Tab-separated table of N, CA, C and O in Angstrom:
chain	number	residue	atom	x	y	z
A	7	UNK	N	-19.908	176.601	111.677
A	7	UNK	CA	-21.327	176.306	111.663
A	7	UNK	C	-21.616	175.287	112.770
A	7	UNK	O	-20.870	174.332	112.956
A	8	UNK	N	-22.701	175.483	113.446
A	8	UNK	CA	-23.114	174.584	114.523
A	8	UNK	C	-23.878	173.419	113.915
A	8	UNK	O	-24.829	173.624	113.165
A	9	UNK	N	-23.456	172.168	114.217
A	9	UNK	CA	-24.183	171.031	113.643
A	9	UNK	C	-25.592	170.926	114.196
A	9	UNK	O	-25.868	171.294	115.337
A	10	UNK	N	-26.473	170.452	113.357
A	10	UNK	CA	-27.866	170.255	113.736
A	10	UNK	C	-28.014	169.028	114.623
A	10	UNK	O	-27.371	168.016	114.376
A	11	UNK	N	-28.886	169.088	115.630
A	11	UNK	CA	-29.130	167.874	116.413
A	11	UNK	C	-29.842	166.837	115.540
A	11	UNK	O	-30.554	167.194	114.597
A	12	UNK	N	-29.649	165.560	115.825
A	12	UNK	CA	-30.329	164.531	115.027
A	12	UNK	C	-31.841	164.641	115.142
A	12	UNK	O	-32.371	165.033	116.179
A	13	UNK	N	-32.529	164.297	114.069
A	13	UNK	CA	-33.999	164.329	114.079
A	13	UNK	C	-34.536	163.131	114.847
A	13	UNK	O	-33.975	162.046	114.808
A	14	UNK	N	-35.678	163.355	115.480
A	14	UNK	CA	-36.318	162.261	116.210
A	14	UNK	C	-37.261	161.473	115.314
A	14	UNK	O	-37.734	160.414	115.681
A	15	UNK	N	-37.554	162.020	114.120
A	15	UNK	CA	-38.447	161.339	113.188
A	15	UNK	C	-37.977	161.619	111.763
A	15	UNK	O	-37.088	162.439	111.538
A	16	UNK	N	-38.607	160.971	110.810
A	16	UNK	CA	-38.267	161.185	109.407
A	16	UNK	C	-38.629	162.613	109.008
A	16	UNK	O	-39.643	163.148	109.453
A	17	UNK	N	-37.800	163.253	108.168
A	17	UNK	CA	-38.122	164.618	107.756
A	17	UNK	C	-39.333	164.661	106.835
A	17	UNK	O	-39.618	163.698	106.123
A	18	UNK	N	-40.027	165.778	106.877
A	18	UNK	CA	-41.112	165.990	105.926
A	18	UNK	C	-40.488	166.261	104.559
A	18	UNK	O	-39.279	166.478	104.450
A	19	UNK	N	-41.294	166.297	103.537
A	19	UNK	CA	-40.787	166.600	102.193
A	19	UNK	C	-40.145	167.985	102.183
A	19	UNK	O	-39.070	168.181	101.618
A	20	UNK	N	-40.784	168.947	102.821
A	20	UNK	CA	-40.242	170.313	102.856
A	20	UNK	C	-38.908	170.353	103.595
A	20	UNK	O	-37.978	171.043	103.173
A	21	UNK	N	-38.801	169.633	104.703
A	21	UNK	CA	-37.533	169.589	105.441
A	21	UNK	C	-36.440	168.930	104.607
A	21	UNK	O	-35.290	169.382	104.612
A	22	UNK	N	-36.798	167.907	103.878
A	22	UNK	CA	-35.817	167.231	103.018
A	22	UNK	C	-35.331	168.179	101.923
A	22	UNK	O	-34.132	168.256	101.643
A	23	UNK	N	-36.249	168.916	101.307
A	23	UNK	CA	-35.849	169.894	100.289
A	23	UNK	C	-34.992	170.988	100.900
A	23	UNK	O	-34.015	171.431	100.297
A	24	UNK	N	-35.329	171.439	102.079
A	24	UNK	CA	-34.531	172.461	102.754
A	24	UNK	C	-33.108	171.949	102.990
A	24	UNK	O	-32.133	172.667	102.764
A	25	UNK	N	-32.989	170.699	103.419
A	25	UNK	CA	-31.669	170.107	103.623
A	25	UNK	C	-30.868	170.077	102.326
A	25	UNK	O	-29.672	170.368	102.312
A	26	UNK	N	-31.519	169.730	101.233
A	26	UNK	CA	-30.840	169.678	99.928
A	26	UNK	C	-30.371	171.075	99.530
A	26	UNK	O	-29.237	171.253	99.063
A	27	UNK	N	-31.211	172.078	99.705
A	27	UNK	CA	-30.842	173.445	99.329
A	27	UNK	C	-29.644	173.945	100.132
A	27	UNK	O	-28.764	174.622	99.596
A	28	UNK	N	-29.578	173.583	101.398
A	28	UNK	CA	-28.430	173.968	102.226
A	28	UNK	C	-27.205	173.152	101.824
A	28	UNK	O	-26.111	173.696	101.654
A	29	UNK	N	-27.387	171.862	101.631
A	29	UNK	CA	-26.272	170.994	101.255
A	29	UNK	C	-25.646	171.432	99.929
A	29	UNK	O	-24.430	171.423	99.767
A	30	UNK	N	-26.481	171.840	98.979
A	30	UNK	CA	-25.997	172.289	97.662
A	30	UNK	C	-25.542	173.750	97.680
A	30	UNK	O	-25.187	174.310	96.666
A	31	UNK	N	-25.589	174.361	98.871
A	31	UNK	CA	-25.157	175.735	99.095
A	31	UNK	C	-25.974	176.759	98.298
A	31	UNK	O	-25.477	177.801	97.907
A	32	UNK	N	-27.237	176.434	98.057
A	32	UNK	CA	-28.147	177.393	97.440
A	32	UNK	C	-28.745	178.315	98.501
A	32	UNK	O	-29.179	179.420	98.197
A	33	UNK	N	-28.782	177.833	99.731
A	33	UNK	CA	-29.155	178.644	100.883
A	33	UNK	C	-28.147	178.385	101.989
A	33	UNK	O	-27.549	177.307	102.056
A	34	UNK	N	-27.986	179.363	102.861
A	34	UNK	CA	-27.071	179.179	103.985
A	34	UNK	C	-27.726	178.373	105.107
A	34	UNK	O	-27.116	177.481	105.675
A	35	UNK	N	-28.984	178.700	105.395
A	35	UNK	CA	-29.681	178.008	106.480
A	35	UNK	C	-31.192	178.072	106.274
A	35	UNK	O	-31.720	179.065	105.786
A	36	UNK	N	-31.844	176.987	106.642
A	36	UNK	CA	-33.306	176.914	106.651
A	36	UNK	C	-33.682	176.122	107.899
A	36	UNK	O	-33.250	174.989	108.066
A	37	UNK	N	-34.492	176.733	108.763
A	37	UNK	CA	-34.827	176.098	110.038
A	37	UNK	C	-36.335	176.181	110.262
A	37	UNK	O	-36.932	177.260	110.144
A	38	UNK	N	-36.937	175.062	110.585
A	38	UNK	CA	-38.342	175.020	110.968
A	38	UNK	C	-38.432	175.286	112.466
A	38	UNK	O	-37.793	174.603	113.266
A	39	UNK	N	-39.229	176.279	112.849
A	39	UNK	CA	-39.383	176.591	114.271
A	39	UNK	C	-40.512	175.751	114.868
A	39	UNK	O	-41.344	175.212	114.129
A	40	UNK	N	-40.574	175.645	116.184
A	40	UNK	CA	-41.658	174.882	116.818
A	40	UNK	C	-43.049	175.427	116.500
A	40	UNK	O	-44.036	174.702	116.578
A	41	UNK	N	-43.140	176.693	116.128
A	41	UNK	CA	-44.444	177.284	115.809
A	41	UNK	C	-44.881	177.000	114.375
A	41	UNK	O	-45.972	177.384	113.974
A	42	UNK	N	-44.013	176.352	113.586
A	42	UNK	CA	-44.343	176.044	112.206
A	42	UNK	C	-43.859	177.073	111.207
A	42	UNK	O	-44.027	176.916	110.007
A	43	UNK	N	-43.253	178.123	111.705
A	43	UNK	CA	-42.668	179.122	110.799
A	43	UNK	C	-41.273	178.661	110.387
A	43	UNK	O	-40.652	177.857	111.059
A	44	UNK	N	-40.819	179.198	109.269
A	44	UNK	CA	-39.502	178.840	108.739
A	44	UNK	C	-38.590	180.056	108.780
A	44	UNK	O	-38.994	181.158	108.428
A	45	UNK	N	-37.346	179.851	109.204
A	45	UNK	CA	-36.329	180.886	109.173
A	45	UNK	C	-35.403	180.548	108.016
A	45	UNK	O	-34.891	179.430	107.937
A	46	UNK	N	-35.207	181.511	107.118
A	46	UNK	CA	-34.424	181.274	105.905
A	46	UNK	C	-33.346	182.343	105.798
A	46	UNK	O	-33.614	183.534	105.976
A	47	UNK	N	-32.126	181.897	105.495
A	47	UNK	CA	-31.011	182.817	105.300
A	47	UNK	C	-30.253	182.362	104.061
A	47	UNK	O	-29.808	181.216	103.992
A	48	UNK	N	-30.101	183.248	103.071
A	48	UNK	CA	-29.453	182.825	101.832
A	48	UNK	C	-27.929	182.936	101.885
A	48	UNK	O	-27.235	182.196	101.193
A	49	UNK	N	-27.392	183.829	102.698
A	49	UNK	CA	-25.947	183.976	102.867
A	49	UNK	C	-25.662	184.172	104.354
A	49	UNK	O	-26.530	184.652	105.088
A	50	UNK	N	-24.445	183.853	104.796
A	50	UNK	CA	-24.140	184.021	106.225
A	50	UNK	C	-24.326	185.452	106.723
A	50	UNK	O	-24.703	185.663	107.864
A	51	UNK	N	-24.088	186.438	105.856
A	51	UNK	CA	-24.192	187.834	106.271
A	51	UNK	C	-25.558	188.455	105.946
A	51	UNK	O	-25.777	189.631	106.183
A	52	UNK	N	-26.464	187.665	105.408
A	52	UNK	CA	-27.792	188.164	105.036
A	52	UNK	C	-28.732	188.133	106.241
A	52	UNK	O	-28.536	187.358	107.178
A	53	UNK	N	-29.761	188.959	106.207
A	53	UNK	CA	-30.743	188.900	107.297
A	53	UNK	C	-31.520	187.583	107.252
A	53	UNK	O	-31.672	186.977	106.193
A	54	UNK	N	-31.983	187.169	108.410
A	54	UNK	CA	-32.817	185.971	108.500
A	54	UNK	C	-34.241	186.389	108.161
A	54	UNK	O	-34.762	187.359	108.706
A	55	UNK	N	-34.855	185.675	107.246
A	55	UNK	CA	-36.225	185.978	106.836
A	55	UNK	C	-37.169	184.957	107.452
A	55	UNK	O	-36.861	183.771	107.482
A	56	UNK	N	-38.293	185.428	107.921
A	56	UNK	CA	-39.292	184.560	108.543
A	56	UNK	C	-40.374	184.284	107.506
A	56	UNK	O	-40.908	185.201	106.883
A	57	UNK	N	-40.701	183.015	107.336
A	57	UNK	CA	-41.746	182.602	106.400
A	57	UNK	C	-42.802	181.834	107.174
A	57	UNK	O	-42.511	181.048	108.062
A	58	UNK	N	-44.060	182.051	106.789
A	58	UNK	CA	-45.186	181.487	107.526
A	58	UNK	C	-45.406	180.005	107.262
A	58	UNK	O	-45.968	179.303	108.090
A	59	UNK	N	-44.958	179.512	106.113
A	59	UNK	CA	-45.222	178.112	105.790
A	59	UNK	C	-44.065	177.517	105.010
A	59	UNK	O	-43.197	178.237	104.521
A	60	UNK	N	-44.094	176.197	104.868
A	60	UNK	CA	-43.044	175.530	104.100
A	60	UNK	C	-43.094	175.952	102.636
A	60	UNK	O	-42.069	176.107	101.992
A	61	UNK	N	-44.280	176.188	102.115
A	61	UNK	CA	-44.400	176.644	100.722
A	61	UNK	C	-43.748	178.010	100.552
A	61	UNK	O	-43.070	178.256	99.553
A	62	UNK	N	-43.933	178.894	101.527
A	62	UNK	CA	-43.311	180.215	101.466
A	62	UNK	C	-41.788	180.107	101.527
A	62	UNK	O	-41.084	180.828	100.828
A	63	UNK	N	-41.275	179.217	102.364
A	63	UNK	CA	-39.829	179.028	102.485
A	63	UNK	C	-39.242	178.499	101.179
A	63	UNK	O	-38.201	178.976	100.711
A	64	UNK	N	-39.897	177.524	100.576
A	64	UNK	CA	-39.400	176.964	99.322
A	64	UNK	C	-39.558	177.955	98.166
A	64	UNK	O	-38.709	178.019	97.273
A	65	UNK	N	-40.609	178.758	98.188
A	65	UNK	CA	-40.775	179.787	97.155
A	65	UNK	C	-39.657	180.826	97.259
A	65	UNK	O	-39.114	181.265	96.240
A	66	UNK	N	-39.299	181.204	98.467
A	66	UNK	CA	-38.188	182.132	98.652
A	66	UNK	C	-36.893	181.513	98.128
A	66	UNK	O	-36.124	182.172	97.434
A	67	UNK	N	-36.661	180.250	98.424
A	67	UNK	CA	-35.464	179.565	97.927
A	67	UNK	C	-35.440	179.563	96.404
A	67	UNK	O	-34.391	179.791	95.788
A	68	UNK	N	-36.576	179.318	95.781
A	68	UNK	CA	-36.648	179.306	94.319
A	68	UNK	C	-36.348	180.687	93.754
A	68	UNK	O	-35.636	180.820	92.752
A	69	UNK	N	-36.861	181.723	94.388
A	69	UNK	CA	-36.601	183.093	93.941
A	69	UNK	C	-35.117	183.422	94.052
A	69	UNK	O	-34.522	183.994	93.134
A	70	UNK	N	-34.505	183.034	95.160
A	70	UNK	CA	-33.075	183.280	95.360
A	70	UNK	C	-32.256	182.526	94.320
A	70	UNK	O	-31.338	183.075	93.712
A	71	UNK	N	-32.619	181.277	94.086
A	71	UNK	CA	-31.886	180.476	93.105
A	71	UNK	C	-32.035	181.084	91.708
A	71	UNK	O	-31.067	181.178	90.962
A	72	UNK	N	-33.223	181.494	91.344
A	72	UNK	CA	-33.445	182.090	90.028
A	72	UNK	C	-32.634	183.376	89.878
A	72	UNK	O	-32.009	183.613	88.848
A	73	UNK	N	-32.623	184.201	90.920
A	73	UNK	CA	-31.845	185.441	90.882
A	73	UNK	C	-30.353	185.140	90.762
A	73	UNK	O	-29.643	185.772	89.983
A	74	UNK	N	-29.881	184.134	91.496
A	74	UNK	CA	-28.469	183.757	91.446
A	74	UNK	C	-28.093	183.279	90.054
A	74	UNK	O	-27.066	183.673	89.502
A	75	UNK	N	-28.919	182.435	89.476
A	75	UNK	CA	-28.621	181.912	88.141
A	75	UNK	C	-28.694	182.987	87.073
A	75	UNK	O	-27.945	182.954	86.111
A	76	UNK	N	-29.596	183.939	87.213
A	76	UNK	CA	-29.747	184.972	86.181
A	76	UNK	C	-28.604	185.981	86.213
A	76	UNK	O	-28.371	186.672	85.226
A	77	UNK	N	-27.880	186.083	87.329
A	77	UNK	CA	-26.766	187.017	87.413
A	77	UNK	C	-25.426	186.374	87.081
A	77	UNK	O	-24.429	187.066	86.985
A	78	UNK	N	-25.398	185.058	86.916
A	78	UNK	CA	-24.154	184.370	86.550
A	78	UNK	C	-23.920	184.499	85.046
A	78	UNK	O	-24.861	184.455	84.261
A	79	UNK	N	-22.643	184.602	84.657
A	79	UNK	CA	-22.376	184.588	83.215
A	79	UNK	C	-22.690	183.219	82.624
A	79	UNK	O	-22.550	182.198	83.305
A	80	UNK	N	-23.153	183.214	81.407
A	80	UNK	CA	-23.506	181.946	80.734
A	80	UNK	C	-22.235	181.127	80.522
A	80	UNK	O	-21.241	181.624	80.025
A	81	UNK	N	-22.261	179.874	80.936
A	81	UNK	CA	-21.064	179.031	80.852
A	81	UNK	C	-21.173	177.959	79.778
A	81	UNK	O	-20.333	177.104	79.677
A	82	UNK	N	-22.236	177.989	79.019
A	82	UNK	CA	-22.396	176.962	77.980
A	82	UNK	C	-21.867	177.429	76.666
A	82	UNK	O	-21.841	178.453	76.220
């Protein structure tokens, strides 16, 4: 994986959440483009999805997480 360049400013709330989702391995990659669109990839071999806003990117992450959790066997 290619390391991200350091940020020049504090992350937005959406960027911080995206970082957490990647760090916790719930998503493979989430990148904000200069145009304000978000590129989201849930697995390394999955297609990159383009989202128009930060809300759309986080909604996609929530859908992926819900699908992942619903397919796991119950461990409790």
